[in-house]
Coordinates of C-alpha atoms in Angstrom, one line a residue:
X1 CA -40.5 -73.6 -20.5
X2 CA -42.8 -74.4 -23.4
X3 CA -41.9 -78.1 -23.0
X4 CA -42.8 -78.0 -19.3
X5 CA -46.2 -76.4 -20.2
X6 CA -46.9 -79.1 -22.7
X7 CA -45.9 -81.9 -20.4
X8 CA -48.2 -81.0 -17.5
X9 CA -51.6 -79.5 -17.2
X10 CA -50.5 -76.8 -14.8
X11 CA -53.1 -74.0 -14.3
X12 CA -50.5 -71.2 -14.2
X13 CA -47.0 -70.7 -15.5
X14 CA -44.6 -68.8 -13.2
X15 CA -41.5 -66.8 -14.2
X16 CA -38.8 -66.8 -11.5
X17 CA -36.7 -63.5 -11.3
X18 CA -33.8 -62.6 -9.0
X19 CA -34.6 -63.4 -5.5
X20 CA -37.6 -65.4 -4.4
X21 CA -40.4 -63.4 -5.9
X22 CA -42.6 -64.5 -8.9
X23 CA -44.5 -62.6 -11.5
X24 CA -47.7 -64.0 -13.1
X25 CA -46.9 -64.5 -16.7
X26 CA -50.1 -65.9 -18.4
X27 CA -53.6 -67.0 -17.8
X28 CA -54.7 -70.7 -17.5
X29 CA -54.0 -72.9 -20.4
X30 CA -57.4 -73.5 -22.1
X31 CA -58.6 -77.1 -22.0
X32 CA -60.3 -78.7 -25.0
X33 CA -64.1 -79.4 -24.8
X34 CA -65.9 -82.3 -26.5
X35 CA -67.6 -79.8 -28.9
X36 CA -64.4 -78.1 -29.9
X37 CA -62.3 -78.9 -32.9
X38 CA -59.4 -81.2 -32.4
X39 CA -56.5 -79.4 -30.7
X40 CA -53.7 -78.5 -33.1
X41 CA -50.7 -79.4 -31.0
X42 CA -48.2 -78.1 -33.6
X43 CA -49.8 -74.6 -33.6
X44 CA -50.1 -74.6 -29.8
X45 CA -46.4 -75.6 -29.5
X46 CA -45.4 -72.8 -31.9
X47 CA -47.4 -70.2 -29.9
X48 CA -46.0 -71.4 -26.6
X49 CA -42.5 -71.4 -27.9
X50 CA -43.0 -67.8 -29.1
X51 CA -44.5 -66.8 -25.7
X52 CA -41.5 -68.4 -24.0
X53 CA -39.1 -66.4 -26.1
X54 CA -41.0 -63.2 -25.3
X55 CA -40.9 -63.9 -21.6
X56 CA -37.2 -64.7 -21.7
X57 CA -36.6 -61.4 -23.5
X58 CA -38.7 -59.6 -20.9
X59 CA -36.7 -61.2 -18.2
X60 CA -33.4 -60.1 -19.9
X61 CA -34.7 -56.5 -20.2
X62 CA -35.7 -56.3 -16.5
X63 CA -32.5 -58.1 -15.4
X64 CA -30.2 -55.8 -17.4
X65 CA -32.1 -52.6 -17.1
X66 CA -29.8 -49.6 -16.2
X67 CA -32.4 -48.3 -13.8
X68 CA -33.9 -49.6 -10.6
X69 CA -37.2 -51.4 -11.1
X70 CA -39.6 -52.4 -8.4
X71 CA -43.1 -53.8 -8.7
X72 CA -45.6 -53.3 -5.9
X73 CA -49.0 -55.0 -5.6
X74 CA -52.0 -53.4 -4.0
X75 CA -51.0 -54.7 -0.5
X76 CA -47.7 -52.8 -0.7
X77 CA -45.5 -55.9 -1.2
X78 CA -42.5 -55.7 -3.5
X79 CA -43.2 -58.6 -5.9
X80 CA -40.4 -57.9 -8.3
X81 CA -37.1 -56.0 -8.2
X82 CA -34.1 -56.2 -10.5
X83 CA -30.3 -56.3 -9.8
X84 CA -29.8 -52.6 -10.4
X85 CA -32.1 -52.0 -7.4
X86 CA -30.0 -54.3 -5.3
X87 CA -26.8 -52.5 -6.5
X88 CA -28.1 -49.1 -5.6
X89 CA -29.5 -50.0 -2.2
X90 CA -26.8 -52.5 -1.3
X91 CA -29.4 -55.2 -0.3
X92 CA -32.6 -56.9 -1.3
X93 CA -35.8 -55.7 0.3
X94 CA -36.7 -57.8 3.3
X95 CA -39.3 -60.5 2.7
X96 CA -41.7 -58.7 5.2
X97 CA -41.1 -55.2 3.7
X98 CA -44.3 -53.3 3.0
X99 CA -43.9 -50.0 1.3
X100 CA -47.0 -48.6 2.9
X101 CA -45.3 -49.0 6.3
X102 CA -42.2 -47.0 5.3
X103 CA -42.3 -44.0 7.6
X104 CA -39.4 -42.3 5.8
X105 CA -41.2 -42.5 2.5
X106 CA -44.4 -41.3 4.1
X107 CA -42.6 -38.3 5.5
X108 CA -41.1 -37.5 2.1
X109 CA -44.6 -37.6 0.5
X110 CA -43.8 -40.6 -1.6
X111 CA -46.6 -42.8 -0.3
X112 CA -49.2 -40.3 -1.2
X113 CA -48.0 -40.4 -4.8
X114 CA -48.0 -44.2 -4.7
X115 CA -51.6 -44.2 -3.6
X116 CA -52.4 -41.9 -6.4
X117 CA -50.6 -44.3 -8.8
X118 CA -52.8 -47.2 -7.6
X119 CA -55.7 -44.9 -8.4
X120 CA -54.4 -44.7 -11.9
X121 CA -52.4 -41.5 -11.9
X122 CA -48.8 -41.6 -13.2
X123 CA -46.4 -39.3 -11.3
X124 CA -42.8 -38.4 -11.0
X125 CA -41.0 -38.2 -7.7
X126 CA -38.4 -35.4 -7.4
X127 CA -34.9 -36.4 -6.3
X128 CA -34.9 -38.0 -2.8
X129 CA -31.7 -38.5 -0.8
X130 CA -31.1 -41.9 0.8
X131 CA -28.7 -42.3 3.7
X132 CA -28.3 -45.4 5.8
X133 CA -27.1 -43.3 8.7
X134 CA -30.3 -41.2 8.6
X135 CA -32.8 -43.8 7.5
X136 CA -31.7 -46.4 10.0
X137 CA -32.2 -50.1 9.1
X138 CA -35.3 -49.7 7.0
X139 CA -33.7 -51.4 4.0
X140 CA -30.2 -50.0 3.7
X141 CA -27.0 -51.5 5.0
X142 CA -24.2 -49.9 3.0
X143 CA -24.2 -46.4 4.5
X144 CA -23.8 -44.9 1.0
X145 CA -25.6 -41.6 0.5
X146 CA -27.2 -41.2 -2.9
X147 CA -30.2 -39.5 -4.6
X148 CA -32.9 -41.2 -6.7
X149 CA -35.5 -39.7 -9.0
X150 CA -38.4 -42.1 -9.6
X151 CA -41.5 -42.4 -11.8
X152 CA -44.5 -44.4 -10.6
X153 CA -46.3 -46.2 -13.5
X154 CA -49.8 -47.8 -12.9
X155 CA -50.1 -51.3 -14.5
X156 CA -53.6 -52.6 -15.4
X157 CA -54.7 -56.2 -16.1
X158 CA -57.3 -57.1 -18.7
X159 CA -60.2 -55.9 -16.6
X160 CA -58.8 -52.4 -16.5
X161 CA -58.1 -52.1 -12.7
X162 CA -54.7 -51.2 -11.5
X163 CA -53.2 -54.3 -9.9
X164 CA -49.5 -53.2 -9.7
X165 CA -47.4 -50.1 -9.7
X166 CA -43.9 -50.1 -11.2
X167 CA -41.4 -47.8 -9.6
X168 CA -38.6 -46.8 -12.1
X169 CA -35.8 -45.1 -10.2
X170 CA -32.7 -43.4 -11.6
X171 CA -29.5 -42.6 -9.7
X172 CA -29.2 -38.8 -10.0
X173 CA -26.6 -38.3 -7.3
X174 CA -24.1 -36.6 -9.5
X175 CA -26.6 -34.2 -11.0
X176 CA -28.1 -33.4 -7.7
X177 CA -24.7 -32.9 -6.1
X178 CA -23.7 -30.6 -9.0
X179 CA -26.9 -28.6 -8.6
X180 CA -26.4 -28.3 -4.9
X181 CA -22.8 -27.3 -5.4
X182 CA -23.9 -24.6 -7.9
X183 CA -26.6 -23.4 -5.5
X184 CA -24.2 -23.4 -2.6
X185 CA -21.7 -21.5 -4.7
X186 CA -24.3 -18.9 -5.7
X187 CA -25.4 -18.5 -2.0
X188 CA -21.8 -18.2 -1.0
X189 CA -21.1 -15.6 -3.7
X190 CA -24.1 -13.6 -2.7
X191 CA -23.1 -13.8 1.0
X192 CA -19.5 -12.7 0.3
X193 CA -20.8 -9.9 -1.9
X194 CA -23.0 -8.6 0.9
X195 CA -20.2 -9.1 3.4
X196 CA -17.9 -7.1 1.2
X197 CA -20.4 -4.3 0.9
X198 CA -20.9 -4.3 4.6
X199 CA -17.1 -4.3 5.3
X200 CA -16.5 -1.5 2.9
X201 CA -19.4 0.6 4.2
X202 CA -17.6 1.9 7.3
X203 CA -14.1 2.4 8.7
X204 CA -15.4 2.0 12.2
X205 CA -13.7 -1.3 13.0
X206 CA -15.8 -2.3 16.0
X207 CA -19.1 -1.5 14.3
X208 CA -18.1 -3.2 11.1
X209 CA -17.1 -6.5 12.7
X210 CA -20.2 -6.5 14.8
X211 CA -22.3 -6.2 11.7
X212 CA -20.2 -8.9 10.1
X213 CA -20.9 -11.3 13.0
X214 CA -24.6 -10.7 12.8
X215 CA -24.5 -11.3 9.0
X216 CA -22.8 -14.7 9.5
X217 CA -25.8 -15.8 11.6
X218 CA -27.7 -17.9 10.6
X219 CA -26.2 -18.1 7.0
X220 CA -22.9 -19.7 8.1
X221 CA -23.5 -20.4 11.8
X222 CA -25.8 -20.3 14.8
X223 CA -23.2 -18.1 16.4
X224 CA -20.2 -16.2 15.3
X225 CA -17.3 -14.8 17.3
X226 CA -14.5 -12.4 16.1
X227 CA -11.2 -12.1 18.0
X228 CA -8.6 -9.5 17.0
X229 CA -4.9 -9.5 17.6
X230 CA -3.7 -6.2 19.0
X231 CA -0.4 -4.5 18.3
X232 CA 1.1 -5.8 21.6
X233 CA 0.1 -9.4 20.7
X234 CA -2.9 -9.6 23.1
X235 CA -6.2 -10.9 21.8
X236 CA -9.4 -8.8 22.1
X237 CA -12.9 -10.1 21.4
X238 CA -14.5 -7.4 19.2
X239 CA -17.7 -9.1 18.1
X240 CA -20.1 -11.9 19.0
X241 CA -23.5 -12.6 17.6
X242 CA -26.1 -15.4 18.1
X243 CA -29.0 -16.3 15.9
X244 CA -31.1 -16.8 19.0
X245 CA -31.5 -13.8 21.2
X246 CA -31.6 -16.2 24.2
X247 CA -28.1 -17.4 23.4
X248 CA -26.6 -13.9 23.1
X249 CA -26.2 -13.4 26.9
X250 CA -24.1 -16.6 27.0
X251 CA -21.8 -15.3 24.3
X252 CA -21.5 -12.0 26.2
X253 CA -20.3 -14.0 29.3
X254 CA -17.8 -15.8 27.1
X255 CA -16.1 -12.5 26.3
X256 CA -14.4 -13.0 29.7
X257 CA -12.5 -16.0 28.2
X258 CA -10.5 -14.7 25.2
X259 CA -8.1 -17.1 23.5
X260 CA -5.0 -16.5 25.7
X261 CA -1.6 -18.0 24.8
X262 CA -1.5 -21.7 25.6
X263 CA -5.3 -22.0 25.6
X264 CA -6.8 -25.2 24.1
X265 CA -9.6 -23.1 22.5
X266 CA -9.9 -23.6 18.7
X267 CA -9.5 -19.8 18.1
X268 CA -6.1 -19.9 20.0
X269 CA -4.9 -22.9 18.0
X270 CA -5.9 -21.1 14.8
X271 CA -4.0 -18.0 15.8
X272 CA -0.9 -20.0 16.6
X273 CA -0.9 -22.3 13.6
X274 CA -2.5 -20.0 11.0
X275 CA -4.6 -22.9 9.8
X276 CA -8.3 -23.5 10.1
X277 CA -9.6 -26.0 12.7
X278 CA -12.7 -28.1 12.0
X279 CA -14.5 -29.9 14.7
X280 CA -17.5 -31.6 13.0
X281 CA -18.8 -33.3 16.2
X282 CA -18.1 -31.9 19.6
X283 CA -18.9 -34.6 22.2
X284 CA -18.7 -34.1 25.9
X285 CA -15.1 -35.3 26.2
X286 CA -13.9 -33.0 23.3
X287 CA -15.9 -30.1 24.8
X288 CA -14.1 -30.5 28.1
X289 CA -10.8 -30.8 26.4
X290 CA -11.2 -27.5 24.6
X291 CA -12.4 -25.6 27.7
X292 CA -10.2 -23.2 29.7
X293 CA -11.6 -24.1 33.1
X294 CA -14.8 -25.4 34.7
X295 CA -16.6 -22.1 34.4
X296 CA -15.8 -21.8 30.7
X297 CA -16.8 -25.5 30.2
X298 CA -20.2 -24.8 31.8
X299 CA -20.7 -21.8 29.5
X300 CA -19.9 -24.0 26.4
X301 CA -22.4 -26.6 27.7
X302 CA -25.1 -23.9 28.1
X303 CA -24.3 -22.6 24.7
X304 CA -25.0 -26.1 23.3
X305 CA -22.3 -26.1 20.7
X306 CA -22.4 -29.3 18.6
X307 CA -20.0 -28.4 15.7
X308 CA -17.3 -25.8 15.4
X309 CA -15.2 -24.2 12.7
X310 CA -12.4 -21.6 13.3
X311 CA -10.5 -19.8 10.6
X312 CA -7.7 -17.2 10.7
X313 CA -7.9 -13.7 9.4
X314 CA -4.7 -13.3 7.5
X315 CA -3.2 -10.1 6.1
X316 CA -0.1 -11.0 4.0
X317 CA 2.0 -13.1 6.4
X318 CA 0.4 -11.7 9.5
X319 CA -2.5 -13.3 11.4
X320 CA -4.7 -10.3 12.5
X321 CA -7.4 -12.3 14.2
X322 CA -9.8 -15.3 14.0
X323 CA -13.4 -16.0 13.2
X324 CA -15.1 -18.8 15.1
X325 CA -18.4 -20.3 13.8
X326 CA -20.6 -22.8 15.6
X327 CA -23.7 -24.8 15.2
X328 CA -25.9 -25.7 18.2
X329 CA -28.7 -27.6 16.4
X330 CA -28.7 -30.3 13.8
X331 CA -26.3 -28.8 11.2
X332 CA -22.7 -29.9 11.1
X333 CA -19.6 -28.4 9.5
X334 CA -17.9 -30.3 6.7
X335 CA -14.5 -29.8 5.0
X336 CA -16.3 -28.1 2.0
X337 CA -17.5 -25.4 4.4
X338 CA -13.9 -24.2 5.0
X339 CA -13.3 -22.2 1.7
X340 CA -16.4 -20.0 2.3
X341 CA -15.3 -19.3 5.9
X342 CA -11.8 -18.5 4.7
X343 CA -13.0 -16.2 2.0
X344 CA -15.1 -14.3 4.6
X345 CA -12.0 -14.1 6.9
X346 CA -9.9 -12.8 4.1
X347 CA -12.3 -10.0 3.4
X348 CA -12.5 -9.2 7.1
X349 CA -8.7 -9.0 7.3
X350 CA -8.6 -6.5 4.4
X351 CA -11.3 -4.4 6.2
X352 CA -9.3 -4.6 9.5
X353 CA -6.2 -3.4 7.7
X354 CA -8.1 -0.6 6.0
X355 CA -9.6 0.5 9.3
X356 CA -6.3 0.5 11.1
X357 CA -4.6 2.4 8.3
X358 CA -7.4 4.9 8.3
X359 CA -7.1 5.2 12.1
X360 CA -3.4 5.7 11.8
X361 CA -3.9 8.3 9.1
X362 CA -6.6 10.1 11.1
X363 CA -4.2 10.2 14.1
X364 CA -1.4 11.5 11.9
X365 CA -3.7 14.2 10.4
X366 CA -4.8 15.2 13.9
X367 CA -1.2 15.5 15.0
X368 CA -0.4 17.5 11.9
X369 CA -3.3 19.8 12.5
X370 CA -2.1 20.3 16.1
X371 CA 1.4 21.0 14.8
X372 CA 0.0 23.4 12.3
X373 CA -2.0 25.1 15.0
X374 CA 1.1 25.5 17.1
X375 CA 3.0 26.8 14.1
X376 CA 0.4 29.4 13.5
X377 CA 0.4 30.5 17.1
X378 CA 4.2 30.7 17.0
X379 CA 4.2 32.8 13.8
X380 CA 1.6 35.1 15.3
X381 CA 3.6 35.6 18.5
X382 CA 6.8 36.0 16.5
X383 CA 5.3 38.6 14.2
X384 CA 3.8 40.5 17.1
X385 CA 7.1 40.4 19.0
X386 CA 9.1 41.6 16.0
X387 CA 6.8 44.4 15.1
X388 CA 7.4 46.5 18.1
X389 CA 11.3 46.7 17.8
X390 CA 11.0 47.1 14.1
X391 CA 8.7 50.1 14.6
X392 CA 11.3 51.6 17.0
X393 CA 14.1 51.0 14.5
X394 CA 12.0 52.5 11.7
X395 CA 11.2 55.6 13.7
X396 CA 14.9 56.1 14.5
X397 CA 15.7 55.8 10.8
X398 CA 13.2 58.4 9.8
X399 CA 14.4 60.7 12.5
X400 CA 18.0 60.4 11.3
X401 CA 17.0 61.0 7.7
X402 CA 15.3 64.3 8.7
X403 CA 18.7 65.6 9.9
X404 CA 21.6 66.9 7.9
X405 CA 24.1 63.9 7.7
X406 CA 27.5 63.4 6.2
X407 CA 27.3 61.4 2.9
X408 CA 28.6 58.2 4.4
X409 CA 26.1 58.4 7.3
X410 CA 23.3 59.2 4.9
X411 CA 24.1 56.0 2.9
X412 CA 24.0 53.9 6.0
X413 CA 20.7 55.4 7.1
X414 CA 19.2 54.7 3.7
X415 CA 20.4 51.1 3.9
X416 CA 18.9 50.8 7.4
X417 CA 15.6 52.2 6.1
X418 CA 15.4 49.9 3.1
X419 CA 16.2 46.8 5.2
X420 CA 13.8 47.8 7.9
X421 CA 11.1 48.2 5.3
X422 CA 11.9 44.8 3.8
X423 CA 11.8 43.2 7.3
X424 CA 8.6 44.9 8.1
X425 CA 7.0 43.6 4.9
X426 CA 8.1 40.0 5.9
X427 CA 6.6 40.4 9.3
X428 CA 3.3 41.7 7.8
X429 CA 3.3 38.6 5.5
X430 CA 3.7 36.3 8.5
X431 CA 0.9 38.0 10.3
X432 CA -1.3 37.7 7.2
X433 CA -0.6 34.0 6.9
X434 CA -1.4 33.5 10.5
X435 CA -4.7 35.4 10.2
X436 CA -5.6 33.6 7.0
X437 CA -4.9 30.1 8.2
X438 CA -7.0 30.8 11.4
X439 CA -9.8 32.4 9.5
X440 CA -9.3 35.7 11.1
X441 CA -9.0 37.9 7.9
X442 CA -11.6 40.6 7.9
X443 CA -12.8 41.7 4.5
X444 CA -14.5 45.1 3.9
X445 CA -16.0 44.5 0.5
X446 CA -17.3 47.2 -1.9
X447 CA -17.5 47.6 -5.6
X448 CA -14.1 48.7 -7.1
X449 CA -12.7 49.1 -10.6
X450 CA -10.0 46.5 -11.0
X451 CA -8.0 48.8 -13.3
X452 CA -7.5 51.3 -10.6
X453 CA -6.2 48.5 -8.2
X454 CA -3.7 47.5 -10.9
X455 CA -2.4 51.1 -11.2
X456 CA -1.9 51.3 -7.4
X457 CA -0.2 48.0 -7.3
X458 CA 2.2 49.1 -10.0
X459 CA 3.0 52.2 -8.0
X460 CA 3.8 50.0 -5.0
X461 CA 6.4 48.0 -6.9
X462 CA 7.8 50.8 -9.1
X463 CA 11.0 51.1 -7.1
X464 CA 11.7 47.4 -7.4
X465 CA 10.9 47.4 -11.1
X466 CA 13.3 50.3 -11.7
X467 CA 16.0 48.7 -9.6
X468 CA 15.9 45.6 -11.8
X469 CA 15.6 47.6 -15.0
X470 CA 12.4 45.8 -16.0
X471 CA 9.7 47.1 -18.4
X472 CA 6.1 46.5 -17.5
X473 CA 3.3 46.7 -20.1
X474 CA -0.3 46.8 -19.1
X475 CA -3.3 45.9 -21.3
X476 CA -6.7 46.9 -19.8
X477 CA -10.2 47.5 -21.2
X478 CA -11.2 51.1 -21.9
X479 CA -14.2 50.7 -19.7
X480 CA -14.4 49.9 -15.9
X481 CA -14.0 46.3 -14.7
X482 CA -16.1 46.3 -11.6
X483 CA -15.5 43.6 -9.0
X484 CA -16.8 43.4 -5.5
X485 CA -14.2 42.9 -2.8
X486 CA -11.9 44.5 -0.2
X487 CA -9.8 47.0 -2.1
X488 CA -6.7 46.7 0.1
X489 CA -6.8 42.9 -0.1
X490 CA -7.4 42.9 -3.9
X491 CA -4.5 45.3 -4.3
X492 CA -2.3 43.0 -2.1
X493 CA -3.1 40.1 -4.6
X494 CA -1.8 42.1 -7.5
X495 CA 1.2 43.4 -5.6
X496 CA 2.2 39.8 -4.6
X497 CA 2.0 38.6 -8.2
X498 CA 3.9 41.6 -9.5
X499 CA 6.5 41.2 -6.8
X500 CA 6.9 37.5 -7.6
X501 CA 7.4 38.4 -11.3
X502 CA 10.0 41.1 -10.6
X503 CA 11.9 38.8 -8.2
X504 CA 12.2 35.8 -10.5
X505 CA 13.0 37.7 -13.7
X506 CA 16.5 38.5 -14.7
X507 CA 17.3 42.3 -14.9
X508 CA 16.0 44.0 -18.0
X509 CA 13.0 41.7 -18.4
X510 CA 9.6 42.5 -19.9
X511 CA 6.7 41.8 -17.6
X512 CA 3.2 41.9 -19.1
X513 CA 0.0 42.6 -17.2
X514 CA -3.4 42.0 -18.9
X515 CA -7.0 42.4 -17.8
X516 CA -10.0 41.3 -19.7
X517 CA -13.6 40.2 -19.0
X518 CA -15.7 37.2 -19.8
X519 CA -19.5 36.9 -19.4
X520 CA -19.3 37.0 -15.6
X521 CA -15.6 37.0 -14.7
X522 CA -12.7 39.4 -14.6
X523 CA -9.5 37.7 -15.8
X524 CA -6.2 39.2 -14.7
X525 CA -2.9 37.7 -16.0
X526 CA 0.7 38.5 -14.9
X527 CA 3.3 37.0 -17.3
X528 CA 7.1 37.1 -16.7
X529 CA 10.0 35.8 -18.8
X530 CA 11.8 34.6 -15.7
X531 CA 13.2 31.3 -14.4
X532 CA 9.9 29.4 -15.1
X533 CA 8.5 26.5 -13.1
X534 CA 9.2 22.8 -13.5
X535 CA 6.1 20.7 -14.4
X536 CA 6.5 18.5 -11.3
X537 CA 6.5 21.6 -9.0
X538 CA 3.4 23.4 -10.5
X539 CA 0.9 21.5 -8.3
X540 CA 2.7 22.8 -5.2
X541 CA 3.5 26.4 -6.3
X542 CA 0.9 27.9 -4.0
X543 CA 1.9 25.8 -0.9
X544 CA 3.2 27.7 2.0
X545 CA 7.0 28.1 2.0
X546 CA 7.2 26.3 -1.4
X547 CA 10.1 27.5 -3.5
X548 CA 11.1 25.9 -6.8
X549 CA 14.8 26.8 -6.3
X550 CA 15.4 27.4 -2.5
X551 CA 18.9 28.7 -2.9
X552 CA 17.9 31.2 -5.6
X553 CA 14.8 32.2 -3.7
X554 CA 16.8 32.9 -0.6
X555 CA 19.3 35.1 -2.5
X556 CA 16.4 37.1 -4.0
X557 CA 14.6 37.5 -0.7
X558 CA 11.2 36.3 0.5
X559 CA 9.8 33.5 2.6
X560 CA 7.8 31.7 -0.1
X561 CA 4.4 32.8 1.3
X562 CA 3.4 35.6 -1.1
X563 CA 1.7 33.2 -3.5
X564 CA 0.0 31.3 -0.6
X565 CA -1.5 34.6 0.6
X566 CA -2.6 35.5 -2.9
X567 CA -4.4 32.2 -3.4
X568 CA -6.2 32.4 -0.1
X569 CA -7.3 36.0 -0.7
X570 CA -8.5 35.1 -4.2
X571 CA -10.5 32.2 -2.8
X572 CA -12.0 34.5 0.0
X573 CA -13.3 36.7 -2.8
X574 CA -14.9 33.8 -4.6
X575 CA -12.3 33.5 -7.3
X576 CA -9.6 31.1 -8.5
X577 CA -5.9 31.4 -9.3
X578 CA -3.7 29.1 -11.3
X579 CA -0.1 29.1 -12.5
X580 CA 1.3 27.8 -15.8
X581 CA 4.7 27.4 -17.3
X582 CA 6.2 25.6 -20.2
X583 CA 9.1 24.7 -18.0
X584 CA 12.3 25.8 -16.4
X585 CA 13.8 28.9 -18.0
X586 CA 10.6 29.5 -20.0
X587 CA 8.8 32.1 -17.8
X588 CA 5.5 31.8 -16.0
X589 CA 2.0 33.1 -16.2
X590 CA -0.3 33.6 -13.2
X591 CA -4.1 33.9 -13.9
X592 CA -6.6 35.2 -11.5
X593 CA -10.4 35.0 -12.1
X594 CA -12.8 37.1 -10.0
X595 CA -16.6 37.4 -10.2
X596 CA -17.7 40.6 -11.8
X597 CA -19.8 42.8 -9.5
X598 CA -23.6 42.4 -10.0
X599 CA -25.4 45.5 -11.3
X600 CA -26.9 47.5 -8.5
X601 CA -25.2 45.5 -5.7
X602 CA -25.3 47.5 -2.5
X603 CA -22.6 48.1 0.1
X604 CA -22.0 45.4 2.6
X605 CA -20.7 45.9 6.1
X606 CA -17.4 44.6 7.3
X607 CA -17.2 41.0 8.5
X608 CA -14.7 38.2 9.0
X609 CA -13.9 35.9 6.1
X610 CA -14.2 32.3 7.1

């Protein structure tokens, strides 16, 4: 190069880069004048050789630079580009390309920054996606989609004016894709979190799925349809939502076309295969292929569906339904959209199972309540029907006992009286249970001394205690223990607890009754050394007809409802009752807590206890 410059008086030296563009490298070579000193050819040769080396080094830097370099002049022509630029874009800029005529860059705001660079302002262009399919034939021919981040650097000549702008572009595709993937994952996680909250907020299946369909639009789709598989295998459309209110009536009409067996609809294919179906582009032929009939086809055309994605709702190995998502505008579904749709369908399937289980449980509970109601009615009728003949038998027994009888007849009459009394007590218990479960117990509360009620209860069970040879000890305060309640019902509580202790204690046992007070409660305890209660049975000890040892209970009499009555009566008086036992054969203790009567509390009239 230096030799060429020395061998000819050229006015400008040009440096040729890749392609057919040139870059001005130096000013004119100065010509000697008659007044100047003789030209030192050796010095000039040395300087030119050094300049040539520098230019060669510059050419190597530009040629091998790992970034895209373009140099634009003030007219918008690209006067220099390097191989990396060609590698990224897949082609050289056309000879007639003018950056100021690039409408795509104008729309992205790049040209405004370029103009500012020619005005002397250096700027950075955020990542911009390039796609030959979207940009047309501006200057791409590979179809590769990539993102570039560029910096525009103003270049000034000696006079200080900006004559060129260098665009330094870096391929940031991987970084942008990673960021977009992270942002999409964050949006998906937020969407699924909201969907989970929504699905767990209600057990009303129809309402929940309708809200889910509305939530999916427009985040995942322009419209969303949810189809549910019923127990008989039929498919019912339970929800449909459109992001545009004008499109909702079309979806409502499409409810008349559920995915029946054999249908070409995507939802039907998903229900049959259990696999998602992605239709990125729905052209006219494919739309007609997936239609049930001409009417359905016309609805799909009016809907304007352009891209479709259907996923199954799976619960274990069962397909419980399908979610259909569609775009009607520019967006298109891609394979990477499937995982989010499947995650939504999975959560919806769990909600469907929960709602169905809740519905089944509610129906079972309703059936049990109905059975319980009928049982109560039966017990009430039975008790009422038994009471009249028992009264007649009892009256006959008393009449016979008032007469002079032979010894053997007297024993028979006494047995009759005892058994009649026992049966009458069972009938009264049945009637109490019936009244209590139906909320028909009437309390006549007044202030009473709980010590007196304990004494009366002991008198009621005295015969039973003596028959079994038990000893009963009572520990009560010296002062009154006032509680407010129905005296007859409170006494019944104590009688039931004492009767339970007598029945389940072997003959000759020692039963202990204690009464004490706390700050605002009266605490009554009945302890027996009897058969005890197994730990696993304790939680059910107060259930109706519950008996720890049915065979033993039957032999000792009773229906297993005395403790049930006691608990309900205690609760009606605002108290609580609990049972404790170390275990089988270790006895049991029943504790009743009742509110102490407030000082100066007045009498209250009778009323039903609810």
